[in-house]
Coordinates of N, CA, C and O and ligand atoms in Angstrom, one line a residue:
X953 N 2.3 5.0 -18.8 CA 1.0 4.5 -18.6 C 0.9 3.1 -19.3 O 1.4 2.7 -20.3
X954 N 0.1 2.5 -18.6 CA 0.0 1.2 -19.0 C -1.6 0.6 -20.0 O -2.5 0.9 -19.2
X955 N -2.1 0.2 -20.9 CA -3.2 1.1 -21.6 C -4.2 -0.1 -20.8 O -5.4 0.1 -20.9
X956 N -3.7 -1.1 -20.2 CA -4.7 -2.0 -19.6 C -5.0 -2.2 -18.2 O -5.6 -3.2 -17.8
X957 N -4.4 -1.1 -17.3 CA -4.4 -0.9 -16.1 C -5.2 0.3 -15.6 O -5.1 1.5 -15.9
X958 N -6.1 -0.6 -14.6 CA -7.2 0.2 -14.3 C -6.8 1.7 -13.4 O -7.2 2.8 -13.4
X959 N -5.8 1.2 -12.7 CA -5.2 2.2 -11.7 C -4.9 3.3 -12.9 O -5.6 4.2 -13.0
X960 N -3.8 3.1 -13.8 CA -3.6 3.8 -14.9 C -4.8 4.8 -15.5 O -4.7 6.0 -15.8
X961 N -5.9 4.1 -15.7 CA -7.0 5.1 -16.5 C -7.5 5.6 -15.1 O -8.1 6.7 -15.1
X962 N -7.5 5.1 -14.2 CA -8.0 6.4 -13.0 C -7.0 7.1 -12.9 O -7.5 8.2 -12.4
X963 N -5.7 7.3 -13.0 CA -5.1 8.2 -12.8 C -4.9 9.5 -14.0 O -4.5 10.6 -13.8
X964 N -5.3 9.0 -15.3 CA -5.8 9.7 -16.3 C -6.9 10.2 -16.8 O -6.9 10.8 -17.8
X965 N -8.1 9.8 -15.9 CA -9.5 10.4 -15.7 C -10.2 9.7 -17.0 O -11.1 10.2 -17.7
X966 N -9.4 8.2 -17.2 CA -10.7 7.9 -18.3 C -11.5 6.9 -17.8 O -12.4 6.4 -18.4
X967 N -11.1 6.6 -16.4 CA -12.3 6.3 -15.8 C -12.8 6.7 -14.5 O -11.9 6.9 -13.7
X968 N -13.8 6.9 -14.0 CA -14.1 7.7 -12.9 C -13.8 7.4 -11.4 O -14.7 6.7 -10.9
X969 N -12.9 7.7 -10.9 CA -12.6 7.5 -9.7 C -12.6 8.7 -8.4 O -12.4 9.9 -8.7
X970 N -12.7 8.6 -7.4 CA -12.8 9.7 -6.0 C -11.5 9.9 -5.9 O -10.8 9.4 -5.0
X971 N -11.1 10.7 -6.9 CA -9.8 11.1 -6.1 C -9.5 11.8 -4.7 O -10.6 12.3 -4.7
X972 N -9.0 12.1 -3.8 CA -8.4 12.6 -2.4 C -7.4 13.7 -3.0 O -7.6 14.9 -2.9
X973 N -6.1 13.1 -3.7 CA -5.2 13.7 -3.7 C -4.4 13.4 -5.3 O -4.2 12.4 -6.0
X974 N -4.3 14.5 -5.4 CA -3.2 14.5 -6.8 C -2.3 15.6 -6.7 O -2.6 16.7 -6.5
X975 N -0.5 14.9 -6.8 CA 0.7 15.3 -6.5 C 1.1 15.4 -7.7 O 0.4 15.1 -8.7
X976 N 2.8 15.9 -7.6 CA 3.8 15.5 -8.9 C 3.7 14.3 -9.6 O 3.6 14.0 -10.8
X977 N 3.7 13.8 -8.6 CA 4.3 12.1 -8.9 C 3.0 10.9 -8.3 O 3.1 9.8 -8.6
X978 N 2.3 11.3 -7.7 CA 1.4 10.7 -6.9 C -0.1 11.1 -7.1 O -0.6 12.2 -7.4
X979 N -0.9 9.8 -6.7 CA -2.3 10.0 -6.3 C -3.2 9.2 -5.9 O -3.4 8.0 -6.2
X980 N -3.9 10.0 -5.1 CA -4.9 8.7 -3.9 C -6.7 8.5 -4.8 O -7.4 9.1 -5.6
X981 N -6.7 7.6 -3.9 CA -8.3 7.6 -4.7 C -9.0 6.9 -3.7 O -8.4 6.6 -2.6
X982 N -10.4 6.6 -4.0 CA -11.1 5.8 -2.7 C -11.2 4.7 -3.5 O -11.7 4.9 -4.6
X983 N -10.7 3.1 -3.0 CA -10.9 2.5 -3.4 C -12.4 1.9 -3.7 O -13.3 2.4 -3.1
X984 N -12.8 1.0 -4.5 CA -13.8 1.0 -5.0 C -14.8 -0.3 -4.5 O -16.0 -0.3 -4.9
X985 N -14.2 -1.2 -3.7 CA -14.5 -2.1 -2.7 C -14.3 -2.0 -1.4 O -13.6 -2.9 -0.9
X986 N -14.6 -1.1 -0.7 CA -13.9 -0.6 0.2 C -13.6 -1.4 1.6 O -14.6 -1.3 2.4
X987 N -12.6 -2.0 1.9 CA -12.7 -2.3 3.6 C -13.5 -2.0 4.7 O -14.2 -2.8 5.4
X988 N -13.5 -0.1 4.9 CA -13.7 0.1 5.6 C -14.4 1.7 4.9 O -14.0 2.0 3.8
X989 N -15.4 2.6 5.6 CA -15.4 3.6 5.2 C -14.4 4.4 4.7 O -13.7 4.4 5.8
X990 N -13.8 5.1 4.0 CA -12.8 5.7 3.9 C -11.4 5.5 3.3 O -10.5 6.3 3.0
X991 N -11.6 3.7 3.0 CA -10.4 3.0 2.5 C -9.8 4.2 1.0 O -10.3 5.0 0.2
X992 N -9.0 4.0 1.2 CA -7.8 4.8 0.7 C -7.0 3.7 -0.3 O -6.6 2.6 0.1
X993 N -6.7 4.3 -1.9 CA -5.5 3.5 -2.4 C -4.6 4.9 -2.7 O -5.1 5.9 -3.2
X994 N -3.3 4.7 -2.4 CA -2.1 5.8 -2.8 C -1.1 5.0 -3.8 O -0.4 4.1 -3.5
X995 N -1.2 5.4 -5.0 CA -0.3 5.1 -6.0 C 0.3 6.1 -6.8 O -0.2 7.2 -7.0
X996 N 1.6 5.6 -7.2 CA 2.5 6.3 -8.1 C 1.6 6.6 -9.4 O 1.1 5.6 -10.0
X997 N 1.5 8.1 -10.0 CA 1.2 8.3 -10.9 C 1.4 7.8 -12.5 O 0.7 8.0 -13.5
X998 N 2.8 7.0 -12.3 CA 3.3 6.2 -13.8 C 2.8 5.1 -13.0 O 2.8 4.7 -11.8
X999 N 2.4 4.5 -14.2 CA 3.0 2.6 -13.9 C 3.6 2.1 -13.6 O 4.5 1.7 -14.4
X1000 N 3.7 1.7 -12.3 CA 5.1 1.2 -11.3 C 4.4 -1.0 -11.1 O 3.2 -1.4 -11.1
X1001 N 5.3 -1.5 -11.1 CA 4.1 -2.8 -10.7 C 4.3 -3.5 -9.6 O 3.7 -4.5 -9.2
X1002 N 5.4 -2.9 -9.0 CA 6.0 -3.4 -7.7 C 6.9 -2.3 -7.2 O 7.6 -1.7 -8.0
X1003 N 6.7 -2.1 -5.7 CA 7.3 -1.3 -4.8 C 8.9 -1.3 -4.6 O 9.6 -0.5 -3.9
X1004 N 9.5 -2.6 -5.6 CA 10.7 -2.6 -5.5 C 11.1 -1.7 -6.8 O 12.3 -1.5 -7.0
X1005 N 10.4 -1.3 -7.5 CA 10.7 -0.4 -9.1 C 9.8 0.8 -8.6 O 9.2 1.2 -9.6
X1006 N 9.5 1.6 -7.3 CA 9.4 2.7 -7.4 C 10.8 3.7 -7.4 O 11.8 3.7 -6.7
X1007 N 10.0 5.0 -8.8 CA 11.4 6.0 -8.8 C 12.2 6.2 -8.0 O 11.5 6.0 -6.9
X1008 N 13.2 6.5 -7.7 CA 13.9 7.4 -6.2 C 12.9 8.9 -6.1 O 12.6 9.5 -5.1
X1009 N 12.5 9.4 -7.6 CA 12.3 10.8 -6.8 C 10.9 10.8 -6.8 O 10.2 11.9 -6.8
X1010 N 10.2 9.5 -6.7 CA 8.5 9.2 -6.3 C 8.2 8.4 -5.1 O 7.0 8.0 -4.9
X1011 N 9.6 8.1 -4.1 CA 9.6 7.5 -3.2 C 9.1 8.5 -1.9 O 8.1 8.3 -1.2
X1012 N 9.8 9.4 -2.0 CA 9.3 10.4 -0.9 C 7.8 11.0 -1.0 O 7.1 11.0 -0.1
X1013 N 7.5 11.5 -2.2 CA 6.0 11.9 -2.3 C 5.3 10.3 -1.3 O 4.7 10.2 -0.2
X1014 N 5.7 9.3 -2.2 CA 4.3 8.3 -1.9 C 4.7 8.4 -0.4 O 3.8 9.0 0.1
X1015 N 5.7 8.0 0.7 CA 5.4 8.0 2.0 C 4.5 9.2 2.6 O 3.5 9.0 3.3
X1016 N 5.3 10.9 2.2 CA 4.6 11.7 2.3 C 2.9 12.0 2.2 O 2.2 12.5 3.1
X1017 N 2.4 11.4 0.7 CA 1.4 11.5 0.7 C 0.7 10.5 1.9 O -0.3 10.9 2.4
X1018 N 1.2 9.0 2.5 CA 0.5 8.1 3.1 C 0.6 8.7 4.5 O -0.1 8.2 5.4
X1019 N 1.1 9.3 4.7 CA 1.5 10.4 6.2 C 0.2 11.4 6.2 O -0.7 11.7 7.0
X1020 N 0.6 11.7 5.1 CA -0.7 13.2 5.3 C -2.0 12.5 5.0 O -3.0 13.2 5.3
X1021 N -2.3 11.4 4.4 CA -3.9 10.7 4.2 C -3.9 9.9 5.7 O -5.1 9.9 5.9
X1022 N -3.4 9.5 6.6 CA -3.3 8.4 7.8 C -4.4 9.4 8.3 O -5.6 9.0 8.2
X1023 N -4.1 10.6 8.8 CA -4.9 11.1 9.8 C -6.1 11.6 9.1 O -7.3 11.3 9.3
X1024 N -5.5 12.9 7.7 CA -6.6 12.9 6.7 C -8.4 12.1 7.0 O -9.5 12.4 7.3
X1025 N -7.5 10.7 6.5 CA -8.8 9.7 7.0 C -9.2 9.5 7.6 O -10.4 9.2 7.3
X1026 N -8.8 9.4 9.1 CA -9.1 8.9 10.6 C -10.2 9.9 10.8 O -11.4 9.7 10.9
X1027 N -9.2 11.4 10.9 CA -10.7 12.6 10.5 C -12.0 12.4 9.7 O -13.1 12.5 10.1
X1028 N -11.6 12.3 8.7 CA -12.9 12.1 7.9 C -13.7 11.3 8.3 O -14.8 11.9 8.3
X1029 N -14.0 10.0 8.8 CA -14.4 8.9 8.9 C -14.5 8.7 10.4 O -15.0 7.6 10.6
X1030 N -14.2 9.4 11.3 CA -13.7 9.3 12.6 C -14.1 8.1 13.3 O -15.0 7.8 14.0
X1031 N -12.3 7.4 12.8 CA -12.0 6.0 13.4 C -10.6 6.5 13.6 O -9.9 7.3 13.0
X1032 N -10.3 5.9 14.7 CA -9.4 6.1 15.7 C -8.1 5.4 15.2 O -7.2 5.4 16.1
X1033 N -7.9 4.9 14.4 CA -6.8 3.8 14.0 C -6.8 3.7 12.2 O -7.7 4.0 11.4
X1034 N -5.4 3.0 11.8 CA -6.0 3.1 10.2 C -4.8 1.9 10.1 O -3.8 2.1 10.8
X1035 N -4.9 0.7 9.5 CA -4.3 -0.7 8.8 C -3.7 0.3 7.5 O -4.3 0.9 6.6
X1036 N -2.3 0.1 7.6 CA -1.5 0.9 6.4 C -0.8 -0.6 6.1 O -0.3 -1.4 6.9
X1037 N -1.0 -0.5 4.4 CA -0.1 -1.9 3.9 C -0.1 -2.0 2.6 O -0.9 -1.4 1.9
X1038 N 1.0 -2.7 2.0 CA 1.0 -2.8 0.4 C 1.1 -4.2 0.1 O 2.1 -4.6 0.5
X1039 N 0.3 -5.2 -0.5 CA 0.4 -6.7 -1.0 C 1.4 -6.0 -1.8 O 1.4 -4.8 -2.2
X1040 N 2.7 -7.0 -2.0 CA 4.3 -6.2 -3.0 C 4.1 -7.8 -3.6 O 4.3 -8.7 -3.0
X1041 N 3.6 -7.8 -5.0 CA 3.5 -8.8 -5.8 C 2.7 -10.1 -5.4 O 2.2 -10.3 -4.3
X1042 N 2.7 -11.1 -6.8 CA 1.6 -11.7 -6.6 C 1.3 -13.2 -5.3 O 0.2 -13.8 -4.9
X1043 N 2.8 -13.4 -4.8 CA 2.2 -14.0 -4.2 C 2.2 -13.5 -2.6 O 2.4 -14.4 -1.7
X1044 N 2.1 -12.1 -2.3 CA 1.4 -11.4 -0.8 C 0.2 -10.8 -1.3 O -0.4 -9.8 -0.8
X1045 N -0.3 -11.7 -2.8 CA -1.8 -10.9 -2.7 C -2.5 -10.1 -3.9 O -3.6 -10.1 -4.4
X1046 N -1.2 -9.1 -4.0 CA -1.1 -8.3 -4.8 C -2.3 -8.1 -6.4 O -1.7 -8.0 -7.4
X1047 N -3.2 -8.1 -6.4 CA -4.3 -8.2 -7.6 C -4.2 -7.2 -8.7 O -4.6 -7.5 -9.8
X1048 N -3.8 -6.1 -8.5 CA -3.8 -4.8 -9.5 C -2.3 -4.7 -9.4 O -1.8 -4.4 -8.3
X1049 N -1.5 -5.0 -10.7 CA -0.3 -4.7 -10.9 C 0.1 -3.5 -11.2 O 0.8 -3.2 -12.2
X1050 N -0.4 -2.6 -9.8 CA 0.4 -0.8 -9.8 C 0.5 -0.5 -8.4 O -0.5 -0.2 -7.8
X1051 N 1.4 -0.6 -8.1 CA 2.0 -0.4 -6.7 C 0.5 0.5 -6.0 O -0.1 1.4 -6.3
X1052 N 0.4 -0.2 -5.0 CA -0.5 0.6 -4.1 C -0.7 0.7 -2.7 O -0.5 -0.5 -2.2
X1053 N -0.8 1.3 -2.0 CA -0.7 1.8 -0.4 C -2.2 1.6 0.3 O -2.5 2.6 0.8
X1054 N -3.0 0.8 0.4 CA -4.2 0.5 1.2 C -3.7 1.4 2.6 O -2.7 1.0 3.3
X1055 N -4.5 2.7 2.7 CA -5.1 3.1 3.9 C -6.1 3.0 4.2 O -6.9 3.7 3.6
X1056 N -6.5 2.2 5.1 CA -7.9 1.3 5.6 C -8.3 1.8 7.4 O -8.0 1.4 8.5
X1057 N -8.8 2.3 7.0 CA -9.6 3.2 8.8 C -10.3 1.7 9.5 O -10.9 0.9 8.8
X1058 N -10.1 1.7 10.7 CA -9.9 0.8 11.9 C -11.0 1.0 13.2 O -10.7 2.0 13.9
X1059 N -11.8 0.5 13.6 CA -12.8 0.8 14.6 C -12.5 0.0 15.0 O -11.7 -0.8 14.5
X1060 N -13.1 -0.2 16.6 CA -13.1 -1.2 17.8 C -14.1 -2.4 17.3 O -15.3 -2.5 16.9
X1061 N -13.1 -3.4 17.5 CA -14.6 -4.8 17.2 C -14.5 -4.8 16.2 O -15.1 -5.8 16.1
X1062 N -14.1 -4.5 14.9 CA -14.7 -4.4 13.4 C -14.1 -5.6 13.1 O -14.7 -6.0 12.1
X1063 N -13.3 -6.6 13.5 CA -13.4 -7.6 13.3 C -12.2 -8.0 12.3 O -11.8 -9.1 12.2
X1064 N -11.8 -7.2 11.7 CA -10.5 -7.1 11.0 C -9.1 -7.3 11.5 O -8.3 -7.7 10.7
X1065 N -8.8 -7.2 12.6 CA -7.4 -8.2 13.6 C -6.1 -7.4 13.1 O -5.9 -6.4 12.4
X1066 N -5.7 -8.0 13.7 CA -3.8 -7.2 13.3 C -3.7 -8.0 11.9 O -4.3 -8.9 11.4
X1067 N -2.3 -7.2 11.4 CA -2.1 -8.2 10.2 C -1.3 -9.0 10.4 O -0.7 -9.5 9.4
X1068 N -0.9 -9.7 11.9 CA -0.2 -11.0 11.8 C -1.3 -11.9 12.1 O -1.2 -12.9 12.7
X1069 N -2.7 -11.6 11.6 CA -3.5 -12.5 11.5 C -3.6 -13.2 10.0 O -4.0 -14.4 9.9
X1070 N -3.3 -12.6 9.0 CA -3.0 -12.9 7.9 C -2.3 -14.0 7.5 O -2.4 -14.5 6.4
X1071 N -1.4 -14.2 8.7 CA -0.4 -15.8 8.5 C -0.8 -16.7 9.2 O -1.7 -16.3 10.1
X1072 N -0.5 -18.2 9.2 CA -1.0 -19.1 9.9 C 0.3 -19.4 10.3 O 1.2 -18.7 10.1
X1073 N 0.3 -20.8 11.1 CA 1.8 -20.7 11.4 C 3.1 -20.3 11.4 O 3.7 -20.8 10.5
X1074 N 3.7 -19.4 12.1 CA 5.0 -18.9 12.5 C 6.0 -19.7 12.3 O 6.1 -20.6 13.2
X1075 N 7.3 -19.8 11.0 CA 9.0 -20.5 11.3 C 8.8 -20.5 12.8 O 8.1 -19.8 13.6
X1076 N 9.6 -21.5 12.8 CA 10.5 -21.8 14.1 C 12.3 -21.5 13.5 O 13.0 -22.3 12.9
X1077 N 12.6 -20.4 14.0 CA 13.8 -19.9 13.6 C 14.8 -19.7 14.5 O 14.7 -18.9 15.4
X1078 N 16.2 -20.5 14.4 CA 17.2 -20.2 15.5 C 17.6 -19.4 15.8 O 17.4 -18.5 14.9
X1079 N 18.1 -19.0 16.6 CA 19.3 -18.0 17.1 C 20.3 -17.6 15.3 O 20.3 -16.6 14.5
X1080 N 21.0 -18.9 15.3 CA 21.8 -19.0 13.8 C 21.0 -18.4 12.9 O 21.3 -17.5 12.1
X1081 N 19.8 -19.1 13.0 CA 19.1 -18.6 11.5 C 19.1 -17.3 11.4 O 19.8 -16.7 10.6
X1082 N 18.2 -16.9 12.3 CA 17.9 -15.3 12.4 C 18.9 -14.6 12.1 O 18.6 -13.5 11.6
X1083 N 20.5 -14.8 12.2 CA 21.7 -14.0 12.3 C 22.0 -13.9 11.3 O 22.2 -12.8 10.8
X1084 N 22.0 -15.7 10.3 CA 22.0 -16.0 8.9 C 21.1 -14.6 8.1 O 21.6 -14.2 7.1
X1085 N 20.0 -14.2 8.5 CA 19.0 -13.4 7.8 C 19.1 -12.4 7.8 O 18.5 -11.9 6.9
X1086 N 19.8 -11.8 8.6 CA 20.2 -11.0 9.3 C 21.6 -9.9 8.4 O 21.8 -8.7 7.9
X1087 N 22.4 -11.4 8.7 CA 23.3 -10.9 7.5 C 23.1 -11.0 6.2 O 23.9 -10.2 5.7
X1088 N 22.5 -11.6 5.1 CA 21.9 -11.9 4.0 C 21.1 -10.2 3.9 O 21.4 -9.3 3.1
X1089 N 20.4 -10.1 4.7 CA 20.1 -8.6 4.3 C 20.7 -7.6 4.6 O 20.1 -6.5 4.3
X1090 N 21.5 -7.5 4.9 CA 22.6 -6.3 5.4 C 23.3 -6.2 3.9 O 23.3 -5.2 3.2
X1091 N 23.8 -7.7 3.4 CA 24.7 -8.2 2.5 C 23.4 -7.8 1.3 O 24.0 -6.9 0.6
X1092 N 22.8 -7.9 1.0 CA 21.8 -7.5 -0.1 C 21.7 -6.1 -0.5 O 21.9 -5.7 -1.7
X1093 N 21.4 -5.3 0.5 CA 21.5 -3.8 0.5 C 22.6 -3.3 0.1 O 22.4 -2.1 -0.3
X1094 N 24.0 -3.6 -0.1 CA 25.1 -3.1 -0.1 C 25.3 -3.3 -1.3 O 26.4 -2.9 -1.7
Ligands
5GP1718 P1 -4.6 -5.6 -3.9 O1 -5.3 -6.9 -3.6 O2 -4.0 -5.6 -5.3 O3 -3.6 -5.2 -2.9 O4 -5.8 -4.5 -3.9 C1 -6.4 -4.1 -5.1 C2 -7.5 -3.1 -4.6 O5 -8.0 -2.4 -5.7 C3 -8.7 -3.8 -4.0 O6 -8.9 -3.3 -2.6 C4 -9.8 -3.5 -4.9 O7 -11.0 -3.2 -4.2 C5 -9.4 -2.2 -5.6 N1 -9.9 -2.0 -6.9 C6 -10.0 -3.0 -7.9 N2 -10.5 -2.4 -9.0 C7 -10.7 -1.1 -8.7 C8 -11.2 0.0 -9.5 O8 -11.6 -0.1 -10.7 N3 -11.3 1.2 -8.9 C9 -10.9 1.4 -7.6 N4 -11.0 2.6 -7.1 N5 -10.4 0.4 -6.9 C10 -10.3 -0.8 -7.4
ZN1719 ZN1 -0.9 1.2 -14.0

């Protein structure tokens, strides 16, 4: 636990939050600005501060639990669609340094767009490039 992280004392109940769900390793809450009715945050129960330092055996819970909240939500709230995403550090956004999963319920018109609205101009990327990228990540994983 981290003693100055807000996600942290909601997940320790010293401060009050709507929880949804509490796992082994995991737990959702309603975020507290909400997007949309129903907005959803899913975080790892320890202090994680980036998606690239979650546990191996807290990786499965958090997809799991973002599986079983997608619809969860949709029901509740009955909106037909849900924007699933994580800002992964500070510069995609990222404001609360503890890994977190925005499930965010989706209506017609609401005016909220896909998330390749989020970028403004698109690279212009060759054939080479892409292959370049391509393999650079293949080569990274290994
Ligand atoms: P980020 O920009 O880091 O991806 O999203 C952080 C989210 O945390 C925001 O949607 C914001 O509304 C939410 N948030 C910030 N402070 C609190 C809080 O004290 N309680 C809850 N439940 N959500 C919070
Ligand atoms: Zn934390």
């Amino acid at each position: 636990m981290s003693t100055d992280c807000i996600f942290c004392a909601i997940v320790a109940g010293d401060i009050p939050g709507r929880i949804v769900y509490e796992g082994e390793t995991i737990t959702a809450f309603l975020d507290a600005n909400p997007l949309a009715p129903g907005h959803v945050l899913v975080v790892p129960s320890d202090h994680t501060e980036r998606l690239n330092d979650l546990a191996n055996d807290t990786v499965s819970e958090f997809y799991e639990t973002v599986h079983d909240l997608v619809p969860a939500t949709e029901k509740a709230v009955d909106a037909p669609a849900t924007t699933v995403a994580v800002n992964n550090g500070d510069a995609a956004g990222q404001e609360v340094p503890h890994v977190h999963c925005h499930v965010v319920p989706r209506f017609a018109n609401d005016d909220g767009g896909p998330i390749h609205a989020v970028f403004g101009d698109r690279p212009d990327l060759s054939d080479a490039e892409l292959d370049d990228v391509a393999d650079n990540i293949r080569d990274a994983r290994s």
